[in-house]
Short mmCIF file of C-alpha atoms in Angstrom, two decimals:
data_model
loop_
_atom_site.label_atom_id
_atom_site.label_comp_id
_atom_site.label_asym_id
_atom_site.label_seq_id
_atom_site.Cartn_x
_atom_site.Cartn_y
_atom_site.Cartn_z
CA MET A 450 28.36 26.52 -9.96
CA ARG A 451 27.88 26.94 -13.68
CA LYS A 452 24.61 28.35 -14.94
CA GLY A 453 22.50 25.62 -16.55
CA SER A 454 24.17 22.79 -14.66
CA VAL A 455 22.25 20.12 -12.74
CA LEU A 456 23.35 21.64 -9.44
CA SER A 457 22.18 25.11 -10.40
CA ALA A 458 18.78 23.67 -11.30
CA PHE A 459 18.64 21.85 -7.96
CA PHE A 460 19.44 24.97 -5.98
CA GLY A 461 17.22 27.07 -8.24
CA VAL A 462 14.19 24.97 -7.26
CA ILE A 463 15.20 25.14 -3.60
CA ARG A 464 15.67 28.93 -3.70
CA ARG A 465 12.33 29.47 -5.41
CA ASP A 466 10.42 27.18 -3.04
CA ALA A 467 12.16 28.63 0.00
CA LEU A 468 11.23 32.12 -1.15
CA SER A 469 7.58 31.23 -1.64
CA LEU A 470 7.62 29.47 1.71
CA TRP A 471 9.01 32.62 3.33
CA ARG A 472 6.39 34.83 1.66
CA ARG A 473 3.57 32.79 3.22
CA ARG A 474 5.36 31.97 6.43
CA ALA A 475 2.17 32.08 8.48
CA ASP A 476 0.91 29.05 6.53
CA ALA A 477 4.22 27.31 7.01
CA LEU A 478 3.66 27.27 10.75
CA ASN A 479 0.41 25.30 10.45
CA PRO A 480 2.00 21.86 11.06
CA ILE A 481 3.49 23.23 14.30
CA TRP A 482 0.14 24.53 15.56
CA PHE A 483 -1.50 21.28 14.56
CA ALA A 484 1.07 19.24 16.47
CA ALA A 485 0.81 21.51 19.52
CA ILE A 486 -2.98 21.26 19.63
CA VAL A 487 -3.07 17.49 19.19
CA ILE A 488 -0.49 17.06 21.96
CA THR A 489 -2.79 19.09 24.22
CA LEU A 490 -5.69 16.80 23.31
CA PHE A 491 -4.02 13.69 24.69
CA PRO A 492 -3.91 14.72 28.38
CA LEU A 493 -7.44 16.08 27.98
CA ALA A 494 -8.67 12.74 26.65
CA LEU A 495 -6.62 10.41 28.85
CA GLY A 496 -6.39 12.40 32.06
CA PRO A 497 -3.43 14.29 33.51
CA GLU A 498 -1.86 11.29 35.23
CA ALA A 499 1.87 11.86 34.68
CA ALA A 500 3.00 8.22 34.71
CA LYS A 501 0.48 7.21 32.05
CA LEU A 502 1.40 10.11 29.77
CA ALA A 503 5.12 9.50 30.17
CA ARG A 504 4.57 5.86 29.21
CA ILE A 505 2.94 6.71 25.86
CA ALA A 506 4.73 9.99 25.07
CA GLY A 507 7.15 8.54 22.50
CA GLY A 508 4.46 6.82 20.45
CA VAL A 509 2.10 9.80 20.68
CA ILE A 510 4.75 12.23 19.42
CA TRP A 511 5.64 9.90 16.57
CA VAL A 512 2.01 9.58 15.43
CA ILE A 513 1.50 13.34 15.66
CA VAL A 514 4.64 14.10 13.65
CA LEU A 515 3.46 11.61 11.04
CA LEU A 516 0.02 13.23 10.74
CA ALA A 517 1.43 16.76 10.77
CA SER A 518 3.80 15.93 7.90
CA LEU A 519 0.84 14.66 5.91
CA LEU A 520 -0.99 17.98 6.21
CA SER A 521 1.32 19.94 3.97
CA LEU A 522 1.84 17.18 1.40
CA ASP A 523 -1.38 17.88 -0.40
CA ALA A 524 -0.05 21.20 -1.70
CA LEU A 525 3.43 19.94 -2.60
CA PHE A 526 2.89 19.80 -6.37
CA ARG A 527 -0.59 21.32 -6.67
CA ALA A 528 0.53 24.96 -6.95
CA ASP A 529 3.25 24.03 -9.46
CA LEU A 530 0.73 22.13 -11.53
CA GLU A 531 -1.81 24.95 -11.55
CA GLU A 532 0.57 27.77 -12.41
CA GLY A 533 2.40 25.68 -15.01
CA SER A 534 5.87 25.49 -13.49
CA LEU A 535 5.47 21.73 -13.23
CA ASP A 536 5.27 21.61 -17.03
CA VAL A 537 8.50 23.58 -17.18
CA MET A 538 10.12 21.04 -14.86
CA LEU A 539 8.79 18.14 -16.93
CA THR A 540 10.16 19.54 -20.16
CA SER A 541 13.37 20.80 -18.57
CA ALA A 542 16.72 19.57 -19.83
CA GLN A 543 17.69 18.75 -16.25
CA PRO A 544 16.79 15.35 -14.81
CA LEU A 545 13.33 15.51 -13.26
CA ALA A 546 14.48 13.34 -10.34
CA VAL A 547 16.92 16.05 -9.25
CA LEU A 548 14.21 18.71 -9.32
CA ALA A 549 11.84 16.38 -7.44
CA GLY A 550 14.61 15.74 -4.93
CA ALA A 551 14.90 19.50 -4.36
CA LYS A 552 11.17 19.76 -3.72
CA ILE A 553 11.31 16.83 -1.28
CA LEU A 554 14.26 18.37 0.56
CA LEU A 555 12.40 21.63 0.94
CA HIS A 556 9.29 19.85 2.16
CA TRP A 557 11.39 18.26 4.88
CA ILE A 558 12.98 21.60 5.80
CA ALA A 559 9.53 23.19 5.95
CA THR A 560 7.78 20.49 8.04
CA GLY A 561 10.17 17.84 9.35
CA LEU A 562 12.71 20.26 10.76
CA PRO A 563 10.25 22.54 12.66
CA LEU A 564 8.52 19.47 14.08
CA LEU A 565 11.90 18.19 15.19
CA ALA A 566 12.55 21.56 16.81
CA ILE A 567 9.41 21.50 18.96
CA THR A 568 9.83 17.83 19.92
CA PRO A 569 11.87 18.54 23.10
CA LEU A 570 9.11 20.87 24.24
CA ALA A 571 6.39 18.33 23.49
CA ALA A 572 8.38 15.54 25.16
CA THR A 573 8.79 17.65 28.29
CA ALA A 574 5.10 18.52 28.33
CA LEU A 575 4.15 14.84 28.17
CA GLY A 576 6.82 13.93 30.69
CA LEU A 577 8.94 11.66 28.53
CA SER A 578 11.96 10.39 30.43
CA PRO A 579 14.96 12.64 29.58
CA ARG A 580 16.94 9.47 28.96
CA ALA A 581 14.74 8.68 25.95
CA LEU A 582 14.76 12.18 24.43
CA PRO A 583 18.02 11.80 22.42
CA VAL A 584 16.70 8.52 20.99
CA LEU A 585 13.38 10.16 20.08
CA LEU A 586 15.17 13.03 18.35
CA THR A 587 17.53 10.71 16.48
CA SER A 588 14.67 8.49 15.33
CA LEU A 589 12.67 11.52 14.16
CA ALA A 590 15.70 12.98 12.38
CA LEU A 591 16.14 9.70 10.50
CA GLY A 592 12.44 8.99 10.00
CA THR A 593 10.89 12.29 8.96
CA PRO A 594 12.86 12.52 5.68
CA ILE A 595 11.55 9.05 4.76
CA ILE A 596 8.02 10.29 5.41
CA SER A 597 8.69 13.29 3.15
CA VAL A 598 10.00 11.04 0.36
CA ILE A 599 7.12 8.54 0.47
CA GLY A 600 4.65 11.38 0.88
CA ALA A 601 6.08 13.22 -2.12
CA CYS A 602 5.65 10.12 -4.30
CA ALA A 603 2.01 9.86 -3.23
CA ALA A 604 1.51 13.61 -3.73
CA ALA A 605 2.93 13.28 -7.24
CA LEU A 606 0.44 10.49 -7.99
CA THR A 607 -2.49 12.58 -6.74
CA ALA A 608 -1.28 15.95 -8.04
CA GLY A 609 -4.04 16.31 -10.60
CA LEU A 610 -6.87 15.65 -8.14
CA ARG A 611 -8.96 18.44 -6.72
CA ARG A 612 -9.41 17.06 -3.21
CA ALA A 613 -6.69 14.57 -2.48
CA GLY A 614 -6.33 15.04 1.28
CA MET A 615 -8.03 11.88 2.55
CA LEU A 616 -6.83 9.75 -0.33
CA LEU A 617 -3.28 10.92 0.30
CA SER A 618 -3.47 9.72 3.91
CA LEU A 619 -4.94 6.41 2.76
CA ILE A 620 -2.02 5.93 0.39
CA VAL A 621 0.80 7.17 2.60
CA LEU A 622 -0.06 5.76 6.03
CA PRO A 623 0.22 2.03 5.22
CA LEU A 624 3.51 2.66 3.44
CA VAL A 625 5.09 4.44 6.41
CA VAL A 626 4.08 1.78 8.94
CA PRO A 627 7.69 0.47 9.15
CA VAL A 628 9.01 3.99 9.84
CA LEU A 629 6.55 4.42 12.69
CA ILE A 630 7.32 0.98 14.10
CA PHE A 631 11.08 1.42 14.15
CA GLY A 632 10.88 5.07 15.25
CA ALA A 633 8.49 4.56 18.12
CA GLY A 634 10.09 1.17 18.79
CA ALA A 635 13.49 2.78 19.34
CA VAL A 636 11.98 5.09 21.97
CA GLU A 637 10.20 2.16 23.59
CA ALA A 638 13.43 0.16 23.62
CA SER A 639 15.31 3.01 25.31
CA LEU A 640 12.60 3.17 28.00
CA THR A 641 12.77 -0.54 28.72
CA GLY A 642 16.56 -0.56 28.61
CA ALA A 643 16.80 -2.65 25.45
CA SER A 644 19.30 -1.84 22.72
CA THR A 645 18.26 1.01 20.44
CA THR A 646 20.99 0.37 17.89
CA GLN A 647 19.01 -2.03 15.74
CA PRO A 648 15.91 0.09 15.09
CA LEU A 649 17.98 3.22 14.56
CA LEU A 650 20.27 1.45 12.08
CA LEU A 651 17.23 0.06 10.27
CA LEU A 652 15.78 3.58 10.07
CA ALA A 653 19.11 4.83 8.71
CA ALA A 654 19.05 2.08 6.09
CA GLY A 655 15.51 3.08 5.18
CA LEU A 656 16.64 6.68 4.88
CA ALA A 657 19.49 5.70 2.55
CA ALA A 658 17.10 3.71 0.35
CA ALA A 659 14.48 6.48 0.37
CA VAL A 660 16.93 9.25 -0.50
CA SER A 661 18.52 7.28 -3.33
CA LEU A 662 15.39 5.75 -4.88
CA GLY A 663 12.64 8.14 -3.80
CA PRO A 664 13.35 11.01 -6.20
CA LEU A 665 13.40 8.58 -9.15
CA VAL A 666 10.02 7.09 -8.17
CA CYS A 667 8.64 10.58 -7.55
CA ALA A 668 9.78 11.70 -11.01
CA ALA A 669 8.16 8.62 -12.60
CA ALA A 670 4.93 9.41 -10.75
CA LEU A 671 5.01 13.03 -11.94
CA ARG A 672 5.48 11.91 -15.55
CA LEU A 673 2.51 9.50 -15.29
CA GLY A 674 0.06 12.20 -14.35
CA ASN A 675 1.15 14.63 -17.02
CA HIS A 676 1.44 12.84 -20.33
CA MET B 1454 10.60 -7.19 -30.37
CA ASN B 1455 10.97 -10.77 -29.22
CA THR B 1456 8.31 -13.41 -29.71
CA PHE B 1457 7.12 -13.21 -26.12
CA LEU B 1458 6.29 -9.53 -26.50
CA ILE B 1459 4.58 -10.13 -29.81
CA TRP B 1460 2.50 -12.87 -28.21
CA LEU B 1461 1.69 -10.60 -25.26
CA ASN B 1462 0.81 -7.82 -27.63
CA SER B 1463 -1.60 -9.97 -29.62
CA PHE B 1464 -3.26 -10.92 -26.34
CA GLY B 1465 -3.38 -7.22 -25.58
CA SER B 1466 -5.87 -6.61 -28.38
CA PRO B 1467 -9.15 -5.98 -26.55
CA GLU B 1468 -11.21 -7.93 -29.06
CA LYS B 1469 -9.01 -11.02 -28.91
CA PHE B 1470 -8.84 -10.82 -25.13
CA HIS B 1471 -12.61 -10.67 -24.93
CA ARG B 1472 -12.98 -13.72 -27.15
CA VAL B 1473 -10.39 -15.80 -25.29
CA ALA B 1474 -11.64 -14.73 -21.88
CA LEU B 1475 -15.20 -15.67 -22.76
CA ARG B 1476 -14.05 -19.16 -23.72
CA PHE B 1477 -11.96 -19.75 -20.57
CA GLU B 1478 -14.30 -18.26 -17.98
CA PRO B 1479 -16.84 -21.10 -17.59
CA TRP B 1480 -14.10 -23.73 -17.42
CA LEU B 1481 -12.22 -21.88 -14.72
CA LEU B 1482 -15.42 -21.32 -12.80
CA ALA B 1483 -16.38 -25.00 -13.08
CA LEU B 1484 -12.91 -26.09 -11.91
CA ALA B 1485 -13.16 -23.67 -9.00
CA VAL B 1486 -16.54 -25.07 -7.93
CA ILE B 1487 -15.40 -28.69 -8.27
CA CYS B 1488 -12.13 -28.17 -6.38
CA GLY B 1489 -13.87 -26.03 -3.78
CA ALA B 1490 -16.64 -28.57 -3.19
CA ALA B 1491 -14.13 -31.41 -2.91
CA ALA B 1492 -11.98 -29.40 -0.54
CA LEU B 1493 -14.95 -28.51 1.65
CA TYR B 1494 -16.09 -32.15 1.74
CA LEU B 1495 -12.61 -33.41 2.64
CA GLY B 1496 -12.01 -30.60 5.10
CA LEU B 1497 -15.36 -30.39 6.86
CA VAL B 1498 -16.39 -34.06 6.79
CA LYS B 1499 -13.46 -36.40 6.19
CA ALA B 1500 -10.55 -34.71 7.94
CA PRO B 1501 -10.24 -35.34 11.69
CA ALA B 1502 -10.83 -32.52 14.12
CA ASP B 1503 -7.72 -30.90 15.52
CA TYR B 1504 -6.66 -32.55 18.79
CA LEU B 1505 -6.04 -29.18 20.42
CA GLN B 1506 -8.62 -26.88 18.90
CA GLY B 1507 -11.39 -29.33 18.05
CA GLU B 1508 -13.84 -28.57 15.26
CA SER B 1509 -13.05 -24.88 15.13
CA ALA B 1510 -9.73 -25.58 13.41
CA ARG B 1511 -11.65 -26.54 10.26
CA ILE B 1512 -11.97 -22.85 9.43
CA MET B 1513 -8.33 -23.00 8.38
CA TYR B 1514 -9.35 -24.70 5.12
CA ILE B 1515 -10.80 -21.31 4.15
CA HIS B 1516 -8.55 -19.05 6.17
CA ILE B 1517 -5.15 -20.26 4.96
CA PRO B 1518 -5.92 -20.44 1.20
CA ALA B 1519 -7.50 -16.98 1.45
CA ALA B 1520 -4.37 -15.67 3.15
CA TRP B 1521 -2.22 -17.18 0.38
CA MET B 1522 -4.46 -15.53 -2.22
CA SER B 1523 -4.29 -12.14 -0.52
CA LEU B 1524 -0.52 -12.08 -1.11
CA PHE B 1525 -0.59 -13.88 -4.46
CA ILE B 1526 -3.08 -11.39 -5.92
CA TYR B 1527 -1.06 -8.44 -4.68
CA GLY B 1528 1.96 -9.86 -6.49
CA PHE B 1529 -0.13 -10.48 -9.60
CA MET B 1530 -1.55 -6.95 -9.48
CA ALA B 1531 1.94 -5.45 -9.21
CA ALA B 1532 3.21 -7.66 -12.07
CA ALA B 1533 0.30 -6.64 -14.31
CA GLY B 1534 0.87 -3.04 -13.26
CA PHE B 1535 4.53 -3.37 -14.22
CA CYS B 1536 3.54 -4.59 -17.70
CA ALA B 1537 1.07 -1.71 -17.93
CA LEU B 1538 3.72 0.85 -17.01
CA VAL B 1539 6.49 -0.53 -19.20
CA TRP B 1540 4.61 -1.59 -22.32
CA HIS B 1541 1.41 0.47 -21.98
CA PHE B 1542 -0.85 -2.56 -22.52
CA LYS B 1543 -4.42 -1.47 -22.02
CA VAL B 1544 -5.48 -4.99 -21.05
CA ALA B 1545 -2.70 -5.19 -18.43
CA GLU B 1546 -3.87 -1.89 -16.92
CA LEU B 1547 -7.44 -3.12 -16.64
CA MET B 1548 -6.29 -6.51 -15.35
CA ALA B 1549 -4.24 -4.96 -12.56
CA MET B 1550 -7.21 -2.84 -11.55
CA ALA B 1551 -9.63 -5.77 -11.83
CA ALA B 1552 -7.39 -7.82 -9.53
CA ALA B 1553 -7.39 -5.20 -6.76
CA PRO B 1554 -10.98 -5.65 -5.45
CA ILE B 1555 -10.63 -9.45 -5.62
CA GLY B 1556 -7.43 -9.27 -3.59
CA ALA B 1557 -9.04 -6.92 -1.10
CA GLY B 1558 -11.93 -9.39 -0.84
CA PHE B 1559 -9.61 -12.31 -0.06
CA THR B 1560 -7.76 -10.16 2.47
CA ALA B 1561 -11.05 -9.28 4.14
CA VAL B 1562 -12.04 -12.98 4.18
CA THR B 1563 -8.69 -13.80 5.79
CA LEU B 1564 -9.20 -11.18 8.48
CA ILE B 1565 -12.81 -12.14 9.17
CA THR B 1566 -12.17 -15.90 9.33
CA GLY B 1567 -9.06 -15.22 11.38
CA SER B 1568 -10.97 -13.22 13.96
CA LEU B 1569 -13.78 -15.82 14.06
CA TRP B 1570 -11.13 -18.48 14.59
CA GLY B 1571 -9.49 -16.34 17.25
CA ARG B 1572 -12.61 -16.26 19.41
CA PRO B 1573 -12.60 -19.97 20.43
CA THR B 1574 -8.81 -20.41 20.40
CA TRP B 1575 -7.49 -17.12 21.80
CA GLY B 1576 -10.65 -16.07 23.62
CA THR B 1577 -10.92 -12.82 21.72
CA TYR B 1578 -11.86 -11.68 18.23
CA TRP B 1579 -8.75 -9.62 17.73
CA VAL B 1580 -5.21 -9.67 19.04
CA TRP B 1581 -2.42 -7.47 17.74
CA ASP B 1582 -0.53 -10.49 16.48
CA ALA B 1583 2.15 -9.98 13.83
CA ARG B 1584 0.30 -11.91 11.11
CA LEU B 1585 -3.04 -10.22 11.74
CA THR B 1586 -1.46 -6.78 11.78
CA SER B 1587 0.47 -7.38 8.54
CA GLU B 1588 -2.70 -8.61 6.91
CA LEU B 1589 -4.58 -5.51 8.07
CA VAL B 1590 -1.90 -3.24 6.61
CA LEU B 1591 -2.13 -5.25 3.37
CA LEU B 1592 -5.87 -4.52 3.28
CA PHE B 1593 -5.11 -0.79 3.61
CA LEU B 1594 -2.60 -1.06 0.76
CA TYR B 1595 -5.34 -2.56 -1.41
CA PHE B 1596 -7.71 0.25 -0.39
CA GLY B 1597 -5.09 2.83 -1.38
CA VAL B 1598 -4.72 1.31 -4.86
CA ILE B 1599 -8.49 1.05 -5.36
CA GLY B 1600 -9.04 4.55 -4.01
CA LEU B 1601 -6.42 6.13 -6.26
CA TYR B 1602 -7.77 4.34 -9.34
CA ASN B 1603 -11.31 5.50 -8.63
CA ALA B 1604 -10.30 9.07 -7.81
CA ILE B 1605 -8.59 9.84 -11.12
CA GLU B 1606 -11.13 10.60 -13.79
CA ASP B 1607 -9.07 9.52 -16.80
CA GLN B 1608 -9.33 5.74 -16.51
CA ARG B 1609 -6.00 4.93 -18.15
CA LYS B 1610 -4.06 7.54 -16.20
CA GLY B 1611 -5.74 6.29 -13.03
CA ALA B 1612 -4.81 2.70 -13.81
CA ARG B 1613 -1.18 3.62 -14.44
CA ALA B 1614 -0.92 5.75 -11.30
CA ALA B 1615 -2.48 2.97 -9.22
CA SER B 1616 -0.13 0.45 -10.87
CA LEU B 1617 2.88 2.49 -9.77
CA LEU B 1618 1.43 2.64 -6.27
CA ALA B 1619 0.99 -1.15 -6.32
CA LEU B 1620 4.66 -1.53 -7.29
CA ILE B 1621 5.77 0.78 -4.48
CA GLY B 1622 3.62 -1.26 -2.12
CA LEU B 1623 5.14 -4.51 -3.39
CA ILE B 1624 8.64 -3.27 -2.56
CA ASN B 1625 7.40 -2.10 0.82
CA LEU B 1626 5.53 -5.32 1.65
CA PRO B 1627 8.53 -7.36 2.91
CA VAL B 1628 9.69 -4.32 4.91
CA ILE B 1629 6.26 -3.99 6.50
CA HIS B 1630 6.18 -7.70 7.28
CA PHE B 1631 9.65 -7.57 8.83
CA SER B 1632 8.90 -4.43 10.83
CA VAL B 1633 5.65 -5.84 12.18
CA ASN B 1634 7.44 -9.04 13.25
CA TRP B 1635 10.09 -6.93 14.96
CA TRP B 1636 7.40 -4.86 16.64
CA ASN B 1637 5.76 -8.03 17.92
CA THR B 1638 8.96 -9.30 19.50
CA LEU B 1639 9.55 -5.89 21.08
CA HIS B 1640 6.18 -6.09 22.84
CA GLN B 1641 6.47 -9.76 23.70
CA GLY B 1642 3.91 -9.58 26.53
CA ASN B 1643 0.77 -10.42 24.58
CA SER B 1644 2.05 -12.34 21.59
CA ILE B 1645 0.53 -15.75 21.01
CA ASN B 1646 2.08 -18.06 18.49
CA LEU B 1647 -0.64 -20.30 17.20
CA PHE B 1648 1.62 -22.49 15.13
CA ALA B 1649 4.39 -22.96 17.68
CA GLY B 1650 5.72 -26.50 17.68
CA LYS B 1651 3.41 -27.67 14.93
CA SER B 1652 5.94 -28.27 12.22
CA SER B 1653 4.21 -30.94 10.15
CA ILE B 1654 0.62 -31.32 9.06
CA HIS B 1655 -1.14 -34.62 8.58
CA GLU B 1656 -1.96 -35.72 5.06
CA SER B 1657 -5.71 -35.79 5.69
CA MET B 1658 -5.53 -32.11 6.54
CA LEU B 1659 -3.11 -31.25 3.75
CA TRP B 1660 -5.30 -32.36 0.85
CA PRO B 1661 -8.25 -30.09 1.54
CA LEU B 1662 -5.80 -27.21 1.89
CA ILE B 1663 -4.16 -27.93 -1.46
CA LEU B 1664 -7.52 -28.41 -3.19
CA MET B 1665 -8.82 -25.17 -1.73
CA ALA B 1666 -5.66 -23.40 -2.84
CA PHE B 1667 -6.40 -24.57 -6.39
CA ALA B 1668 -10.07 -23.65 -6.08
CA THR B 1669 -9.25 -20.10 -5.02
CA LYS B 1670 -6.71 -19.76 -7.85
CA PHE B 1671 -9.28 -20.91 -10.42
CA TRP B 1672 -11.92 -18.68 -8.92
CA PHE B 1673 -9.52 -15.74 -9.06
CA GLY B 1674 -8.83 -16.53 -12.73
CA ALA B 1675 -12.52 -16.65 -13.63
CA SER B 1676 -13.35 -13.55 -11.65
CA LEU B 1677 -10.37 -11.67 -13.05
CA LEU B 1678 -11.31 -12.51 -16.64
CA ALA B 1679 -14.94 -11.54 -16.09
CA ARG B 1680 -14.03 -8.26 -14.43
CA THR B 1681 -11.44 -7.34 -17.04
CA ARG B 1682 -13.88 -8.24 -19.81
CA ALA B 1683 -16.59 -6.04 -18.30
CA ALA B 1684 -14.14 -3.16 -17.87
CA LEU B 1685 -12.99 -3.55 -21.50
CA LEU B 1686 -16.55 -3.54 -22.79
CA GLU B 1687 -17.29 -0.44 -20.76
CA PHE B 1688 -14.12 1.29 -21.88
CA GLU B 1689 -14.58 0.46 -25.57
CA ALA B 1690 -18.38 0.61 -25.62
CA GLY B 1691 -18.34 2.77 -28.74
CA LYS B 1692 -16.17 0.41 -30.78
CA GLU B 1693 -17.68 -1.99 -33.25
CA TRP B 1694 -16.32 -5.19 -31.68
CA ALA B 1695 -17.88 -4.25 -28.35
CA GLN B 1696 -21.24 -3.58 -30.01
CA THR B 1697 -21.02 -6.95 -31.76
CA ALA B 1698 -20.04 -8.70 -28.54
CA LEU B 1699 -22.94 -7.13 -26.67
CA PHE B 1700 -25.75 -7.14 -29.24
CA GLY B 1701 -24.79 -9.95 -31.62
CA PRO B 1702 -23.47 -9.69 -35.18
CA ARG B 1703 -26.28 -7.45 -36.46
CA ARG B 1704 -26.06 -3.86 -35.33
CA PRO B 1705 -29.16 -2.83 -33.35
CA GLN B 1706 -31.59 -0.73 -35.33
CA ALA B 1707 -31.79 2.84 -34.16
#
């Protein structure tokens, strides 16, 4: 890898963000705690009846993962904007989309991946049928990166705002409706014995589109806010 | 630059836009009222009641044109937003943002009339039907655009950011529609297809629909021009043309 190449810039952003993530690793665990607490709330609100919880487990976990990924989006570009490194990225000789792609990838590693890791635990706690667990994990593995991409675009649009939390949810949630439908739908289909191929393939198609187009849109959004 | 762009650009001058808009507004409004009144007369008085649903079906003369408008305006908003992003037309920015509340209004009308219609026909105000759910998500998309525009202090930056969001939403709209339809077939248990088997519509019911579709288009045009004009005047309040437009040719004495 030559110094000053596109790849070195990509990995440079990843290394820097990973380092700052590691330095405040207690914060990085917040989405996990959030997900764990909300999962506890469901039996408390609906009652401990195992059959009922098992019936809704897939959808509940999907909604919680969605909300937990939103939590950390707010800060995705805020710190970079305040300390000025976003300006460096904007004026950099490297394509902004590549740098944005690196930030999106790290957001997924920081939130999507840990949430994926605790999913088996959450599924067991809610009593999801073991038959459906592989489908749930596959759908989350395909769906959470899409959430990160769409969320990053929205975060780029709201980067300059002081309190963007609620607005960010308002922007992101309608856009990720298809991800939720196909993700939770795949789990539902596996429970009822229907074919899970179609929703999973559609999620994969969505992932391909999001990964290829998302960074470009995100870069355009970053440029808009910082003329 | 080609002639189309030059023409667009000349229209993009705030002063000229204000002048042209002022001239067109009353005509559009009058056409909207005439078409709307004719459509209501034909729909509520002349057209026969539906043989299945009785008188309650007459709400469709409002419901269906409003539903058409909710999608049409979203497309218009995204197109205006595209012009704003590509060519940086100030008027296009304000137009896209002026269209958003109108579109949200039509979407709300669609949802409200739909739920009122649902009560006598389905026995409940709300069912999680594919169309209703898509329309609800569309309303949230509108809210996102309006919310983003209002949140950003710099009006032009806000308009451009919201325009980009509208474009993202436009690309996502067919996907949402498809996914919601898929979702509805997955949970077949409680889906009710209102229009099943009704492939053709009688002429006496078609005319009020067409007239109302025109009325809503004209009304959208008038409302859009008025809103854009007001936003332009507010944005350029310090400029001389705005002062002249507001207070007449003579400048007000201090």
